[in-house]
PDB file of C-alpha atoms in Angstrom:
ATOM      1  CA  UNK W   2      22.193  14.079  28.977  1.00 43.00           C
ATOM      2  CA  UNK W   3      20.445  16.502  26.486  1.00 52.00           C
ATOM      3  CA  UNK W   4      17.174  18.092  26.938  1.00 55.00           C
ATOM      4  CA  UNK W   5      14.418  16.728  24.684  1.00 61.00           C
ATOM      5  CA  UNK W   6      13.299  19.053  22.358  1.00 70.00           C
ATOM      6  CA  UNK W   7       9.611  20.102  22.940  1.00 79.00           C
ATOM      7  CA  UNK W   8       7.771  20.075  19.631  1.00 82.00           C
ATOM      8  CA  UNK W   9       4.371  22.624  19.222  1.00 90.00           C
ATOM      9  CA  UNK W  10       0.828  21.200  19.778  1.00 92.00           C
ATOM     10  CA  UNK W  11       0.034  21.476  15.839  1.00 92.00           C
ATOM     11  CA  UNK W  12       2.964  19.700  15.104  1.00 92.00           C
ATOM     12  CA  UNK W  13       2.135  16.712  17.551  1.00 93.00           C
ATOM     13  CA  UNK W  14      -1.354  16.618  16.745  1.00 95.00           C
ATOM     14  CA  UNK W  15      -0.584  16.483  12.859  1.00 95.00           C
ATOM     15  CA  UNK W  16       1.865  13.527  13.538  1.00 95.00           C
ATOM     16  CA  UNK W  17      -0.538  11.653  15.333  1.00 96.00           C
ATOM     17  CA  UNK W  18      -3.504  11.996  13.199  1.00 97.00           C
ATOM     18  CA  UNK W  19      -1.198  10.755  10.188  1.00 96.00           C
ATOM     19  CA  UNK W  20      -0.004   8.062  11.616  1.00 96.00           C
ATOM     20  CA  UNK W  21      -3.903   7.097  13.308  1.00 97.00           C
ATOM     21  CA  UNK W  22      -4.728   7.255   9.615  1.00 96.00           C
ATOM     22  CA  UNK W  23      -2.174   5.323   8.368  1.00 94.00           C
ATOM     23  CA  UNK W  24      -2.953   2.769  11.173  1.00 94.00           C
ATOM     24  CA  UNK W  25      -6.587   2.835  10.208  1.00 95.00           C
ATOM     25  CA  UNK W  26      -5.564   1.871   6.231  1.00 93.00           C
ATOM     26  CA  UNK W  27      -3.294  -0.765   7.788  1.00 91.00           C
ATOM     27  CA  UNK W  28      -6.209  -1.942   9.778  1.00 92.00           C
ATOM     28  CA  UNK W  29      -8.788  -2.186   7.145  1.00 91.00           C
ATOM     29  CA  UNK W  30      -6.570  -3.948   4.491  1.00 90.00           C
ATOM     30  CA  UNK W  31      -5.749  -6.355   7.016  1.00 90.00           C
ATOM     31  CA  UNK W  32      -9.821  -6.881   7.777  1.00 92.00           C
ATOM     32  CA  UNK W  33     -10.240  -6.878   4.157  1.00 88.00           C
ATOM     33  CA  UNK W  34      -7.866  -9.780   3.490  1.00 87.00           C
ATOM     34  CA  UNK W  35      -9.541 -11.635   6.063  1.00 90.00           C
ATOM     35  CA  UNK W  36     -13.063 -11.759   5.057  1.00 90.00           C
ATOM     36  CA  UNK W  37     -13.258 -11.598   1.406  1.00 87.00           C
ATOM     37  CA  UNK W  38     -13.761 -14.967  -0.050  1.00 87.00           C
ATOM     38  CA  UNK W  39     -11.560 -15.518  -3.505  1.00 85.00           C
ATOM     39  CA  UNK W  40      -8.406 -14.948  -3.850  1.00 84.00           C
ATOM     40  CA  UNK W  41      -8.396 -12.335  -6.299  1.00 83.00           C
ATOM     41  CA  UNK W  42     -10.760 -10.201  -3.975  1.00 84.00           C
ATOM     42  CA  UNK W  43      -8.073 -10.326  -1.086  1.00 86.00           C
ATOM     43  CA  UNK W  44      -5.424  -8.945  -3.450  1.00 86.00           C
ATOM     44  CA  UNK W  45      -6.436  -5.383  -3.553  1.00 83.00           C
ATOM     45  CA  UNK W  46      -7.903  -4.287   0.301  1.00 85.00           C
ATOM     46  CA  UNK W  47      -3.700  -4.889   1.402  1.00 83.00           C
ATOM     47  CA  UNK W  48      -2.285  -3.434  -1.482  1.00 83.00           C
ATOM     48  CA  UNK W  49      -4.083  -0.446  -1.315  1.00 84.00           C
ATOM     49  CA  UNK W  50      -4.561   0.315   1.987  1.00 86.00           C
ATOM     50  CA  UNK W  51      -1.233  -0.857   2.916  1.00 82.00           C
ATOM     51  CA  UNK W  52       0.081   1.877   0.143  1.00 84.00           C
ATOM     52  CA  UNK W  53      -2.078   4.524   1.192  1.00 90.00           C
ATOM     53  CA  UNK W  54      -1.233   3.425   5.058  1.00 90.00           C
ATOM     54  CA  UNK W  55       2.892   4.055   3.808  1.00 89.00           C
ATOM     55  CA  UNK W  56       2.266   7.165   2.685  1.00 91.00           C
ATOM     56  CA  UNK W  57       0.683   8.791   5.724  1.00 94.00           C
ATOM     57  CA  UNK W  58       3.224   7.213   8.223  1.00 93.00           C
ATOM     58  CA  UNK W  59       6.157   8.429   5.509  1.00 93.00           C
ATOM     59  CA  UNK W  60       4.109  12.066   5.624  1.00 94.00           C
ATOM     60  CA  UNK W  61       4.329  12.088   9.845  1.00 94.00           C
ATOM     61  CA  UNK W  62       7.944  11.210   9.839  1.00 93.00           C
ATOM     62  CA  UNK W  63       8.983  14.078   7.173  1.00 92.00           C
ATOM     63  CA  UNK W  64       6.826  16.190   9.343  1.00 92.00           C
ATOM     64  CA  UNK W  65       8.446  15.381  12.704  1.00 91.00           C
ATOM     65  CA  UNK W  66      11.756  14.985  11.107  1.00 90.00           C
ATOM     66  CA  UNK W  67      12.247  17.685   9.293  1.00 90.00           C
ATOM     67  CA  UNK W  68      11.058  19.629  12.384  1.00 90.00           C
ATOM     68  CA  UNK W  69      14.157  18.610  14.583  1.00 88.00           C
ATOM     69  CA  UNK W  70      16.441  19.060  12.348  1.00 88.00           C
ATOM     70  CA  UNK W  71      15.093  22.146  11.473  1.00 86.00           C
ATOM     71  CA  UNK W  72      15.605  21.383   7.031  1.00 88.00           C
ATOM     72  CA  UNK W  73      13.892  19.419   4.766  1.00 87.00           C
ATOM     73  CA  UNK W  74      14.066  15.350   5.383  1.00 86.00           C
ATOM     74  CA  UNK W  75      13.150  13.942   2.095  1.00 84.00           C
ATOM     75  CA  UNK W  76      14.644  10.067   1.953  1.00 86.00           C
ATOM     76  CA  UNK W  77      11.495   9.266   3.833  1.00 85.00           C
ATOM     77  CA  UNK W  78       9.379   9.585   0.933  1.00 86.00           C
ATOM     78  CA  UNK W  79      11.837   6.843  -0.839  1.00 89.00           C
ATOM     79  CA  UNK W  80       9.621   3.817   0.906  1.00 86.00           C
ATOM     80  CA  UNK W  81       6.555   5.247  -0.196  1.00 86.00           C
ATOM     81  CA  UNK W  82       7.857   5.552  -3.810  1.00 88.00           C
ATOM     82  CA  UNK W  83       9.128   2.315  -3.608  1.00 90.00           C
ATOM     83  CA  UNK W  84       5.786   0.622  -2.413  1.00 85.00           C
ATOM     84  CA  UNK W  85       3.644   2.661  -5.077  1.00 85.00           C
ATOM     85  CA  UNK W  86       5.735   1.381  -8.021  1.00 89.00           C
ATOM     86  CA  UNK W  87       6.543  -1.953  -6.433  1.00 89.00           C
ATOM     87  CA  UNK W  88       3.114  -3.288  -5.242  1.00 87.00           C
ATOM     88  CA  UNK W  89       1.106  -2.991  -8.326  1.00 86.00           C
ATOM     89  CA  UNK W  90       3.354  -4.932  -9.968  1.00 90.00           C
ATOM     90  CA  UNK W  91       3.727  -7.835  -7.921  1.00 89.00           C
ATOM     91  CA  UNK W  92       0.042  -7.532  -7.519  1.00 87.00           C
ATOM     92  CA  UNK W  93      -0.997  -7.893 -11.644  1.00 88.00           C
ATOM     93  CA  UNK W  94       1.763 -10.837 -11.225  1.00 91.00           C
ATOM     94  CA  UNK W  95       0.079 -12.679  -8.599  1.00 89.00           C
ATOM     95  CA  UNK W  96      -3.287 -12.476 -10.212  1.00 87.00           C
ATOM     96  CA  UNK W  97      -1.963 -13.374 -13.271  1.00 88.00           C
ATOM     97  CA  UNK W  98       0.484 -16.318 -11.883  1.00 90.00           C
ATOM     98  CA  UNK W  99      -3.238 -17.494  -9.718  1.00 88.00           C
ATOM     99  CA  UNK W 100      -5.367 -17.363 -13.035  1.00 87.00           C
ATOM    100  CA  UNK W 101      -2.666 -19.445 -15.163  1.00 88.00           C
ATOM    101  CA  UNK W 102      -2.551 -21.775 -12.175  1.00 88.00           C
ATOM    102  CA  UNK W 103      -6.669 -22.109 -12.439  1.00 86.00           C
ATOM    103  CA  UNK W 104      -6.735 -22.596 -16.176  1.00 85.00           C
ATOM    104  CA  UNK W 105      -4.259 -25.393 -15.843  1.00 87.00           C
ATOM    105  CA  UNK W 106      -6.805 -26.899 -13.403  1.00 87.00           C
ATOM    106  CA  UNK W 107      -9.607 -26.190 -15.732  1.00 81.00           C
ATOM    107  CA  UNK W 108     -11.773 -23.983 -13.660  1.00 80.00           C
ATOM    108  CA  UNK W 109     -14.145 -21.819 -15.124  1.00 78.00           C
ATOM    109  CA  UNK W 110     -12.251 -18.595 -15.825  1.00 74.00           C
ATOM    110  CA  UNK W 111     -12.605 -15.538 -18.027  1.00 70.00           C
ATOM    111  CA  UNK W 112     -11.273 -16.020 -21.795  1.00 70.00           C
ATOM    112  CA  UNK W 113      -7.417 -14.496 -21.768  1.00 69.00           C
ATOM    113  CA  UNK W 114      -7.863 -11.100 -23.218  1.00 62.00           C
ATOM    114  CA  UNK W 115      -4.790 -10.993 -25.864  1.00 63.00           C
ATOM    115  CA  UNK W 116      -6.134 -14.227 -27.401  1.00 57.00           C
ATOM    116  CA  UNK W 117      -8.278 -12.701 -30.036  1.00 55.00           C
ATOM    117  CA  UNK W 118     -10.272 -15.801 -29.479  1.00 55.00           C
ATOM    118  CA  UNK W 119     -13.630 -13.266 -28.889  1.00 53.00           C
ATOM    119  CA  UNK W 120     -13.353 -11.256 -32.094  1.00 52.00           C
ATOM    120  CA  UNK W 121     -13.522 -13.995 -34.835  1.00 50.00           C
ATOM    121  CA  UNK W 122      -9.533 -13.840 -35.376  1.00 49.00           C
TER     122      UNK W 122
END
């Protein structure tokens, strides 16, 4: 059996307190998307909380990481890349996809901005 490795105190303690943060941006997007009321408010407390959540856990495990193996451990930041480019874009794609859906319903929505319906063209 090998001996665990014992890690120092500053190391620990900045592990933890990224990945408490992270936790606490996981936490409020999830509150967030519970008790806003439309749609298009619930879109953004998970997508950026969640984002910001990814990149402190991603930040802990390059930090612990890289620590045991004594070099740099850099795929970890590939999830974190991933989400930043990934989740605004199926986020403007969702609003947009819920806003066609209510102007084929006819609800009362904004004018569609590319129209040129506003400025007399």
């Amino acid at each position: 059996m090998t001996e665990a490795l014992q890690l120092p105190f500053w190391l620990e303690l900045a592990t933890a307190a990224l990945l408490l943060i992270g936790s606490v941006f996981a936490l409020i997007g999830a509150i967030g998307l519970l008790r806003l009321k439309d749609y298009f408010q619930r879109m953004h407390p998970p997508a950026l909380a969640s984002t910001i959540g990814a990149w402190c856990v991603a930040l802990a495990s390059i930090i612990y990481f890289s620590w045991l193996k004594s070099s740099p451990v850099l795929h970890a930041w590939l999830i974190p890349i991933l989400l930043s480019i990934t989740v605004p874009v199926t986020t403007l794609l969702l609003a947009r996809a819920a806003l066609f859906r209510k102007r084929r319903s006819k609800e009362s929505v904004p004018a569609e901005v590319s129209s040129g319906r506003d400025r007399g063209h």
